[in-house]
mmCIF file of C-alpha atoms in Angstrom:
data_model
loop_
_atom_site.group_PDB
_atom_site.id
_atom_site.type_symbol
_atom_site.label_atom_id
_atom_site.label_comp_id
_atom_site.label_asym_id
_atom_site.label_seq_id
_atom_site.Cartn_x
_atom_site.Cartn_y
_atom_site.Cartn_z
ATOM 1 C CA UNK J 65 0.206 -10.665 -9.724
ATOM 2 C CA UNK J 66 -2.196 -10.426 -12.644
ATOM 3 C CA UNK J 67 -5.313 -12.340 -11.648
ATOM 4 C CA UNK J 68 -8.687 -12.644 -13.328
ATOM 5 C CA UNK J 69 -11.515 -10.480 -12.072
ATOM 6 C CA UNK J 70 -13.129 -13.337 -10.196
ATOM 7 C CA UNK J 71 -12.565 -12.197 -6.626
ATOM 8 C CA UNK J 72 -15.834 -10.288 -6.257
ATOM 9 C CA UNK J 73 -19.416 -10.907 -7.235
ATOM 10 C CA UNK J 74 -22.223 -8.364 -6.769
ATOM 11 C CA UNK J 75 -23.784 -8.714 -3.345
ATOM 12 C CA UNK J 76 -20.786 -10.455 -1.821
ATOM 13 C CA UNK J 77 -19.395 -8.844 1.319
ATOM 14 C CA UNK J 78 -15.666 -8.203 1.108
ATOM 15 C CA UNK J 79 -13.094 -7.313 3.731
ATOM 16 C CA UNK J 80 -9.955 -5.322 3.031
ATOM 17 C CA UNK J 81 -6.693 -6.475 4.584
ATOM 18 C CA UNK J 82 -3.604 -4.419 5.426
ATOM 19 C CA UNK J 83 -0.484 -6.140 4.083
ATOM 20 C CA UNK J 84 3.165 -5.408 4.821
ATOM 21 C CA UNK J 85 6.366 -6.435 3.056
ATOM 22 C CA UNK J 86 9.896 -5.407 2.161
ATOM 23 C CA UNK J 87 11.028 -4.575 -1.376
ATOM 24 C CA UNK J 88 12.706 -7.482 -3.124
ATOM 25 C CA UNK J 89 16.158 -5.965 -2.647
ATOM 26 C CA UNK J 90 15.906 -5.974 1.167
ATOM 27 C CA UNK J 91 17.495 -8.975 2.895
ATOM 28 C CA UNK J 92 16.599 -9.992 6.442
ATOM 29 C CA UNK J 93 19.255 -11.779 8.492
ATOM 30 C CA UNK J 94 18.256 -13.512 11.722
ATOM 31 C CA UNK J 95 20.044 -15.921 14.053
ATOM 32 C CA UNK J 96 22.662 -13.511 15.443
ATOM 33 C CA UNK J 97 24.118 -14.589 18.831
ATOM 34 C CA UNK J 98 22.685 -11.470 20.495
ATOM 35 C CA UNK J 99 19.220 -12.087 18.980
ATOM 36 C CA UNK J 100 19.290 -8.973 16.812
ATOM 37 C CA UNK J 101 17.909 -8.824 13.274
ATOM 38 C CA UNK J 102 19.862 -7.191 10.453
ATOM 39 C CA UNK J 103 18.164 -5.620 7.454
ATOM 40 C CA UNK J 104 20.343 -5.144 4.388
ATOM 41 C CA UNK J 105 18.849 -2.359 2.265
ATOM 42 C CA UNK J 106 19.924 -0.257 -0.695
ATOM 43 C CA UNK J 107 20.542 2.586 1.760
ATOM 44 C CA UNK J 108 22.650 0.617 4.208
ATOM 45 C CA UNK J 109 22.246 -1.782 7.112
ATOM 46 C CA UNK J 110 19.552 -1.448 9.763
ATOM 47 C CA UNK J 111 20.007 -3.378 13.002
ATOM 48 C CA UNK J 112 16.984 -4.223 15.121
ATOM 49 C CA UNK J 113 18.189 -4.831 18.666
ATOM 50 C CA UNK J 114 16.430 -6.987 21.243
ATOM 51 C CA UNK J 115 13.391 -7.917 19.119
ATOM 52 C CA UNK J 116 10.696 -10.121 20.627
ATOM 53 C CA UNK J 117 9.837 -13.385 18.818
ATOM 54 C CA UNK J 118 6.766 -11.844 17.180
ATOM 55 C CA UNK J 119 8.844 -9.045 15.696
ATOM 56 C CA UNK J 120 11.442 -11.488 14.401
ATOM 57 C CA UNK J 121 8.755 -13.628 12.768
ATOM 58 C CA UNK J 122 7.038 -10.559 11.292
ATOM 59 C CA UNK J 123 10.247 -9.276 9.712
ATOM 60 C CA UNK J 124 11.078 -12.734 8.433
ATOM 61 C CA UNK J 125 7.673 -13.146 6.775
ATOM 62 C CA UNK J 126 7.779 -9.650 5.301
ATOM 63 C CA UNK J 127 10.949 -10.638 3.435
ATOM 64 C CA UNK J 128 8.940 -13.305 1.576
ATOM 65 C CA UNK J 129 6.183 -10.979 0.362
ATOM 66 C CA UNK J 130 3.025 -9.169 1.545
ATOM 67 C CA UNK J 131 1.760 -10.516 4.864
ATOM 68 C CA UNK J 132 -1.001 -9.653 7.319
ATOM 69 C CA UNK J 133 0.778 -8.839 10.565
ATOM 70 C CA UNK J 134 -2.466 -9.390 12.444
ATOM 71 C CA UNK J 135 -2.201 -13.031 11.423
ATOM 72 C CA UNK J 136 1.263 -13.163 12.987
ATOM 73 C CA UNK J 137 -0.060 -11.570 16.177
ATOM 74 C CA UNK J 138 -2.858 -14.129 16.475
ATOM 75 C CA UNK J 139 -0.459 -16.559 18.083
ATOM 76 C CA UNK J 140 0.346 -14.172 20.954
ATOM 77 C CA UNK J 141 -1.430 -14.592 24.292
ATOM 78 C CA UNK J 142 -4.149 -12.000 24.916
ATOM 79 C CA UNK J 143 -2.290 -10.472 27.856
ATOM 80 C CA UNK J 144 0.681 -9.676 25.636
ATOM 81 C CA UNK J 145 -0.724 -8.963 22.194
ATOM 82 C CA UNK J 146 -1.212 -5.203 22.666
ATOM 83 C CA UNK J 147 2.349 -4.722 23.919
ATOM 84 C CA UNK J 148 3.720 -6.722 20.978
ATOM 85 C CA UNK J 149 1.515 -4.772 18.566
ATOM 86 C CA UNK J 150 2.759 -1.426 19.932
ATOM 87 C CA UNK J 151 6.398 -2.500 19.727
ATOM 88 C CA UNK J 152 5.972 -3.773 16.192
ATOM 89 C CA UNK J 153 4.114 -0.634 15.126
ATOM 90 C CA UNK J 154 6.859 1.606 16.545
ATOM 91 C CA UNK J 155 9.516 -0.382 14.694
ATOM 92 C CA UNK J 156 7.630 -0.252 11.399
ATOM 93 C CA UNK J 157 7.285 3.512 11.778
ATOM 94 C CA UNK J 158 11.089 3.656 11.952
ATOM 95 C CA UNK J 159 11.372 1.430 8.892
ATOM 96 C CA UNK J 160 8.862 3.258 6.678
ATOM 97 C CA UNK J 161 11.443 3.955 3.983
ATOM 98 C CA UNK J 162 11.974 0.217 3.399
ATOM 99 C CA UNK J 163 8.424 -1.052 3.948
ATOM 100 C CA UNK J 164 5.905 -1.665 1.168
ATOM 101 C CA UNK J 165 2.361 -0.863 2.283
ATOM 102 C CA UNK J 166 -0.367 -2.804 0.494
ATOM 103 C CA UNK J 167 -4.092 -3.300 0.636
ATOM 104 C CA UNK J 168 -5.646 -6.606 -0.308
ATOM 105 C CA UNK J 169 -8.879 -8.499 0.078
ATOM 106 C CA UNK J 170 -9.799 -11.608 1.997
ATOM 107 C CA UNK J 171 -9.628 -13.640 -1.211
ATOM 108 C CA UNK J 172 -6.149 -15.137 -0.911
ATOM 109 C CA UNK J 173 -5.037 -13.503 -4.180
ATOM 110 C CA UNK J 174 -2.440 -11.172 -2.691
ATOM 111 C CA UNK J 175 -2.321 -7.378 -2.812
ATOM 112 C CA UNK J 176 -4.670 -5.260 -4.896
ATOM 113 C CA UNK J 177 -2.571 -2.104 -4.547
ATOM 114 C CA UNK J 178 0.911 -1.447 -3.169
ATOM 115 C CA UNK J 179 2.797 1.715 -2.211
ATOM 116 C CA UNK J 180 6.534 1.171 -2.761
ATOM 117 C CA UNK J 181 9.079 3.543 -1.161
ATOM 118 C CA UNK J 182 11.685 5.094 -3.458
ATOM 119 C CA UNK J 183 13.777 7.301 -1.171
ATOM 120 C CA UNK J 184 15.391 6.975 2.276
ATOM 121 C CA UNK J 185 13.186 9.847 3.470
ATOM 122 C CA UNK J 186 9.899 8.186 2.487
ATOM 123 C CA UNK J 187 7.134 8.647 5.062
ATOM 124 C CA UNK J 188 3.748 7.003 4.690
ATOM 125 C CA UNK J 189 0.915 8.691 6.601
ATOM 126 C CA UNK J 190 -2.249 6.714 5.960
ATOM 127 C CA UNK J 191 -5.469 8.489 6.936
ATOM 128 C CA UNK J 192 -9.163 7.986 6.180
ATOM 129 C CA UNK J 193 -10.023 9.523 2.806
ATOM 130 C CA UNK J 194 -12.338 12.553 2.735
ATOM 131 C CA UNK J 195 -15.976 11.634 2.322
ATOM 132 C CA UNK J 196 -17.342 14.869 0.837
ATOM 133 C CA UNK J 197 -14.336 16.435 -0.914
ATOM 134 C CA UNK J 198 -13.563 15.361 -4.484
ATOM 135 C CA UNK J 199 -10.421 13.352 -5.205
ATOM 136 C CA UNK J 200 -8.520 13.176 -8.473
ATOM 137 C CA UNK J 201 -5.287 11.843 -9.901
ATOM 138 C CA UNK J 202 -2.407 14.314 -9.975
ATOM 139 C CA UNK J 203 -2.022 15.514 -13.584
ATOM 140 C CA UNK J 204 1.763 14.947 -13.377
ATOM 141 C CA UNK J 205 1.400 11.208 -12.709
ATOM 142 C CA UNK J 206 3.177 8.957 -15.186
ATOM 143 C CA UNK J 207 1.779 5.477 -15.866
ATOM 144 C CA UNK J 208 3.234 2.337 -17.377
ATOM 145 C CA UNK J 209 2.655 -1.378 -17.515
ATOM 146 C CA UNK J 210 5.168 -3.575 -15.738
ATOM 147 C CA UNK J 211 4.838 -7.381 -15.556
ATOM 148 C CA UNK J 212 1.095 -7.115 -16.038
ATOM 149 C CA UNK J 213 0.635 -4.493 -13.305
ATOM 150 C CA UNK J 214 -0.212 -0.819 -13.695
ATOM 151 C CA UNK J 215 2.440 1.438 -12.155
ATOM 152 C CA UNK J 216 1.748 5.060 -11.185
ATOM 153 C CA UNK J 217 4.655 7.343 -10.427
ATOM 154 C CA UNK J 218 4.874 11.056 -9.722
ATOM 155 C CA UNK J 219 8.247 12.629 -10.630
ATOM 156 C CA UNK J 220 10.129 13.445 -7.444
ATOM 157 C CA UNK J 221 7.726 11.481 -5.246
ATOM 158 C CA UNK J 222 8.948 9.255 -2.428
ATOM 159 C CA UNK J 223 6.594 6.452 -3.530
ATOM 160 C CA UNK J 224 5.332 4.642 -6.578
ATOM 161 C CA UNK J 225 1.965 2.908 -6.618
ATOM 162 C CA UNK J 226 1.407 -0.501 -8.177
ATOM 163 C CA UNK J 227 -2.084 -1.693 -9.092
ATOM 164 C CA UNK J 228 -1.742 -5.455 -9.342
ATOM 165 C CA UNK J 229 -5.109 -6.406 -10.845
ATOM 166 C CA UNK J 230 -6.896 -5.547 -14.096
ATOM 167 C CA UNK J 231 -9.696 -3.631 -12.384
ATOM 168 C CA UNK J 232 -7.162 -1.046 -11.221
ATOM 169 C CA UNK J 233 -7.262 0.521 -14.688
ATOM 170 C CA UNK J 234 -10.875 1.716 -14.483
ATOM 171 C CA UNK J 235 -10.122 3.253 -11.079
ATOM 172 C CA UNK J 236 -7.286 5.285 -12.590
ATOM 173 C CA UNK J 237 -9.499 6.369 -15.484
ATOM 174 C CA UNK J 238 -12.278 7.419 -13.115
ATOM 175 C CA UNK J 239 -9.822 9.539 -11.125
ATOM 176 C CA UNK J 240 -9.038 11.635 -14.210
ATOM 177 C CA UNK J 241 -11.844 13.964 -13.072
ATOM 178 C CA UNK J 242 -12.734 15.023 -9.512
ATOM 179 C CA UNK J 243 -15.099 12.609 -7.806
ATOM 180 C CA UNK J 244 -16.247 12.019 -4.268
ATOM 181 C CA UNK J 245 -15.804 8.550 -2.814
ATOM 182 C CA UNK J 246 -19.452 7.771 -3.507
ATOM 183 C CA UNK J 247 -19.159 8.985 -7.082
ATOM 184 C CA UNK J 248 -15.937 7.074 -7.612
ATOM 185 C CA UNK J 249 -17.415 3.869 -6.204
ATOM 186 C CA UNK J 250 -20.436 4.171 -8.495
ATOM 187 C CA UNK J 251 -18.233 4.895 -11.504
ATOM 188 C CA UNK J 252 -15.956 1.853 -11.128
ATOM 189 C CA UNK J 253 -18.433 -0.643 -9.670
ATOM 190 C CA UNK J 254 -16.021 -1.875 -7.004
ATOM 191 C CA UNK J 255 -16.782 -2.459 -3.308
ATOM 192 C CA UNK J 256 -16.853 0.789 -1.328
ATOM 193 C CA UNK J 257 -14.397 -0.576 1.250
ATOM 194 C CA UNK J 258 -11.814 -1.313 -1.433
ATOM 195 C CA UNK J 259 -12.270 2.057 -3.152
ATOM 196 C CA UNK J 260 -11.856 3.844 0.176
ATOM 197 C CA UNK J 261 -8.637 2.003 1.009
ATOM 198 C CA UNK J 262 -7.255 2.496 -2.495
ATOM 199 C CA UNK J 263 -7.945 6.237 -2.380
ATOM 200 C CA UNK J 264 -6.375 6.496 1.078
ATOM 201 C CA UNK J 265 -3.183 4.884 -0.241
ATOM 202 C CA UNK J 266 -3.144 7.091 -3.348
ATOM 203 C CA UNK J 267 -3.504 10.209 -1.203
ATOM 204 C CA UNK J 268 -0.800 9.048 1.220
ATOM 205 C CA UNK J 269 1.672 8.732 -1.654
ATOM 206 C CA UNK J 270 0.726 12.031 -3.294
ATOM 207 C CA UNK J 271 -0.357 10.271 -6.479
ATOM 208 C CA UNK J 272 -3.876 11.578 -5.854
ATOM 209 C CA UNK J 273 -4.972 14.852 -4.308
ATOM 210 C CA UNK J 274 -8.183 16.052 -2.700
ATOM 211 C CA UNK J 275 -9.875 19.421 -2.703
ATOM 212 C CA UNK J 276 -12.470 21.628 -4.307
ATOM 213 C CA UNK J 277 -12.937 21.782 -8.060
ATOM 214 C CA UNK J 278 -11.341 25.231 -8.106
ATOM 215 C CA UNK J 279 -8.209 23.757 -6.502
ATOM 216 C CA UNK J 280 -8.009 21.195 -9.281
ATOM 217 C CA UNK J 281 -8.368 23.874 -11.922
ATOM 218 C CA UNK J 282 -5.436 25.737 -10.419
ATOM 219 C CA UNK J 283 -3.290 22.581 -10.327
ATOM 220 C CA UNK J 284 -4.124 21.362 -13.828
ATOM 221 C CA UNK J 285 -2.518 22.814 -16.936
ATOM 222 C CA UNK J 286 -5.096 21.395 -19.312
ATOM 223 C CA UNK J 287 -3.704 17.918 -19.865
ATOM 224 C CA UNK J 288 -4.624 16.344 -16.550
ATOM 225 C CA UNK J 289 -6.905 13.760 -18.077
ATOM 226 C CA UNK J 290 -4.058 12.228 -20.092
ATOM 227 C CA UNK J 291 -2.781 10.486 -16.981
ATOM 228 C CA UNK J 292 -6.102 8.757 -16.512
ATOM 229 C CA UNK J 293 -6.183 7.508 -20.108
ATOM 230 C CA UNK J 294 -2.621 6.203 -20.036
ATOM 231 C CA UNK J 295 -3.657 2.945 -18.403
ATOM 232 C CA UNK J 296 -4.974 1.646 -21.729
#
């Protein structure tokens, strides 16, 4: 989705939202006599046996596009929500290679950034980004425009990253040189919460790396900044 930069105004508090979905080529079949759910993927069928109603509804909604699973869980009674959340989390861990992980904002405009799996061995380990260590874009990253979005892809990587909104470009440009989270936030003028989540997703996919400046020098062959300028 290519929206106008109208979602944030200086001084407005924003909240990031974790969103989950399946790639467009994944089909979800429900209604089997035994209650199971069948996922039809490019790498074969995946059967989910004995799913609870919350899991069925979550998988069904994920087939339509990015969804907040916490919103699905809101309808579960308090004495059962943690058990349902654990079961759903365990299932999604098993399905990582066919699950798109996105971060959005509480603005109703859909995802800001998405990590799309490319291989059946894709594993997405999201962790808090480092606060004091600099982060930069891998110099091998290739960028292109696709349907108005900015796509970042590292040859051989298990994921591609899609930046859905125009203000993703300045973030990519700023990551052409090592910056801490605070420096990156100041450079792009975006909310700190969004920058932190975006960096965490970029690191989880390998599109960005973190470390000391000397580590960057060793990893860069002299043309690392070209990736950052390619968004233009």
